[in-house]
Amino acid sequence: MSKKKKESIIEKIENNEIILNKVAGEIVSNTILENDEDIKPVEEFEYEILHVDDNYAEIKLISQIGFEPKTIFNIEIELIGKFNFKQTITIKKLKKI
């Protein structure tokens, strides 16, 4: 008996539109580092489900990219994804991703 592979939520998307909603950048200058201090890249991601109706969903993704300690630059990018699914989608299913 063969098991049927469960389709991921990504595979259930029929079509999508991704909109670049915001880009904000900041150059951090005059940062003095100690000789042995390491600079580490930092990435943070947050999302917000804006709207869900039948097989349609809108999701906002906010990405912050920079360094710790704060040096060189920081960037914030905000994307809005509009997704049409093959079947009805719920907030509960989206939060499982």
Short mmCIF file of C-alpha atoms in Angstrom, two decimals, residues 33-88:
data_model
loop_
_atom_site.label_atom_id
_atom_site.label_comp_id
_atom_site.label_asym_id
_atom_site.label_seq_id
_atom_site.Cartn_x
_atom_site.Cartn_y
_atom_site.Cartn_z
CA LEU A 33 34.51 48.89 16.87
CA GLU A 34 36.90 47.33 19.32
CA ASN A 35 39.79 45.44 17.66
CA ASP A 36 38.45 41.99 18.50
CA GLU A 37 34.74 42.80 18.08
CA ASP A 38 32.92 40.65 15.52
CA ILE A 39 30.31 41.97 13.15
CA LYS A 40 27.40 39.57 12.66
CA PRO A 41 24.68 39.79 10.02
CA VAL A 42 21.15 40.00 11.43
CA GLU A 43 17.92 39.10 9.62
CA GLU A 44 14.47 39.43 11.16
CA PHE A 45 11.21 38.48 9.51
CA GLU A 46 7.65 39.21 10.58
CA TYR A 47 4.41 38.56 8.76
CA GLU A 48 0.83 39.72 9.11
CA ILE A 49 -2.21 38.09 7.51
CA LEU A 50 -4.13 41.04 6.11
CA HIS A 51 -7.11 39.33 4.51
CA VAL A 52 -8.48 35.83 3.91
CA ASP A 53 -11.61 35.12 1.87
CA ASP A 54 -12.50 31.72 0.37
CA ASN A 55 -9.44 30.80 -1.73
CA TYR A 56 -7.74 34.23 -1.58
CA ALA A 57 -5.26 35.58 0.98
CA GLU A 58 -3.17 38.73 1.40
CA ILE A 59 -0.07 38.55 3.56
CA LYS A 60 2.41 41.29 4.48
CA LEU A 61 6.05 40.30 5.03
CA ILE A 62 8.47 42.68 6.73
CA SER A 63 12.18 41.89 6.54
CA GLN A 64 14.86 43.76 8.46
CA ILE A 65 18.46 43.21 7.44
CA GLY A 66 21.47 44.68 9.17
CA PHE A 67 24.43 43.98 11.39
CA GLU A 68 25.14 43.62 15.09
CA PRO A 69 26.58 45.77 16.47
CA LYS A 70 24.77 48.34 14.34
CA THR A 71 27.30 49.18 11.69
CA ILE A 72 27.50 49.56 7.90
CA PHE A 73 23.75 49.67 7.03
CA ASN A 74 20.21 48.61 7.95
CA ILE A 75 17.45 47.86 5.44
CA GLU A 76 13.73 47.28 5.93
CA ILE A 77 11.74 45.70 3.09
CA GLU A 78 7.95 45.28 3.12
CA LEU A 79 6.22 42.98 0.61
CA ILE A 80 2.52 42.31 0.10
CA GLY A 81 1.68 38.87 -1.27
CA LYS A 82 -1.70 38.25 -2.92
CA PHE A 83 -2.37 34.52 -3.30
CA ASN A 84 -5.11 32.53 -5.01
CA PHE A 85 -5.29 28.93 -3.81
CA LYS A 86 -6.72 25.85 -5.55
CA GLN A 87 -9.14 25.41 -2.67
CA THR A 88 -10.55 27.29 0.32
#
